[in-house]
């Protein structure tokens, strides 16, 4: 492809509405343009990458027996009513004005609809059906470029089995295919969530990459691969120490002391001797939560322990509930349910609020002084804490979901009446799985992980072109003749080549070549040509070679591996 005839509107400046690096580089390299918030047009160079990723996905899906479908994105709303998901998606689902149609945010219902009509017997299964199709979701804050679009491409697959063991098999196949896909794309990823094993029906795993653009926060151990969303992550961390002897409780006047840090300064104690109080309302009933020192309450964990509705009490409600305002609340004399984090198990000689403004209590023995105390894991893990599975340590960082594999079980088949007859003529709901990959996300995450200050660094599988051919001064006949010969020879050898034949300065061409990031650059200039040589640069390492023209094809092939 000749760059002079190819629409690649590169930008020198960073577009001011872009903050995420992949977004910036996709705009600057002329691969995408925004149409409106969360809606992007792919230009020819960017679309080439999308097609390459899609092809890798297709190959690996076909390799596990997947059959490619192409379902409509425009769906009758009533099919989505069958599973109650019009309500479940709420504002995320795009509705058309005539109310009879919706734009599909995913395709479980439509695949189940087809299965219901054709998969009638145990003999018809297993099946793996997939597609690479546009999805529509009205994401509330699309601000990371194509990473979170309102329209995006998803590879979504669905498995149909007669037994839970069959589902386990289909799930395993997808797990392996996903690893191959992401490995081939050259992504560094990790897997969050444990499969539930046999008969689970609810196992699910998310394939994630570390990214500042991520909206999930995960705890990850590089050593053993432990990975969990912070909402559920645990860690190895010391509990409060129990002294040999418990003092009796005593009240201390602590004027203007409100935080754990102020209490530690005032009493000259360590934060591990303090229990911090937080009041939540659980179905309108107050519950006192105690955390060690400055540990923070993980509301997802708390929700699981309490069940029902929870919310933190408002500041103005605290006095009525406990007798004191924030900063002076504590467990001694508190009437209501009290749950302490596991780090406080059996603690004694602890300090906490006195339920009286400007007073604290010391010498608290949790088991002696707090009747009916309960303990649970309630804290948010922090970077640097011990991994719960090995001797190493956790890192906590934002991450983004690339793909998701999920044992649906019979949720959709039961809701929609997709049943099959077994060997004995008995009817059962089909056992299903669903498996998604965000195609644009794969591309953006690759760029997040593979770039430098000058631009993108493509590997040979995702690169829109393998070779970027730069003719430096094409007005010189020998330069333009040599470029034409090399250009044709590369194409002849089935090596995709982008030829910068534009009438612009050498510096401009070099900058664009680094920005666009093809793996190999071949530079044809007057000086080297006099010795029948050209320069070959490897984009990733910056290595440069002077290469005889006669050996160029071999050198390019060698470098491309
Ligand atoms: P997220 O939590 O990031 O919103 P999700 O849980 O909604 O993701 P799924 O419904 O499991 O995602 O969709 C499958 C895959 O589709 C995701 O793993 C992701 O790669 C991709 N995806 C989901 N939402 C978007 C989006 N708004 N833009 C681009 N890709 C998306
Ligand atoms: Mg989502």
Tab-separated table of N, CA and C in Angstrom, residues 19 53 73 135 188 435 497 523 536:
chain	number	residue	atom	x	y	z
A	19	UNK	N	-7.114	10.873	27.190
A	19	UNK	CA	-6.201	10.740	28.327
A	19	UNK	C	-5.540	9.372	28.399
A	53	UNK	N	-7.173	-9.372	14.469
A	53	UNK	CA	-7.569	-9.932	15.769
A	53	UNK	C	-8.754	-10.873	15.572
A	73	UNK	N	-28.412	-7.439	15.181
A	73	UNK	CA	-28.221	-6.559	16.335
A	73	UNK	C	-29.546	-5.916	16.733
A	135	UNK	N	-22.195	-4.883	19.399
A	135	UNK	CA	-23.076	-4.812	20.569
A	135	UNK	C	-23.310	-3.352	20.909
A	188	UNK	N	-0.093	-9.578	27.821
A	188	UNK	CA	0.191	-10.070	29.167
A	188	UNK	C	-1.115	-9.960	29.948
A	435	UNK	N	-19.468	-16.963	26.581
A	435	UNK	CA	-18.035	-16.669	26.545
A	435	UNK	C	-17.799	-15.446	25.662
A	497	UNK	N	3.367	-4.614	3.026
A	497	UNK	CA	4.273	-3.470	3.087
A	497	UNK	C	3.507	-2.167	2.914
A	523	UNK	N	14.697	1.573	5.161
A	523	UNK	CA	14.932	2.964	4.776
A	523	UNK	C	15.851	3.007	3.555
A	536	UNK	N	17.928	-1.144	7.750
A	536	UNK	CA	16.763	-1.851	8.288
A	536	UNK	C	16.700	-1.573	9.785
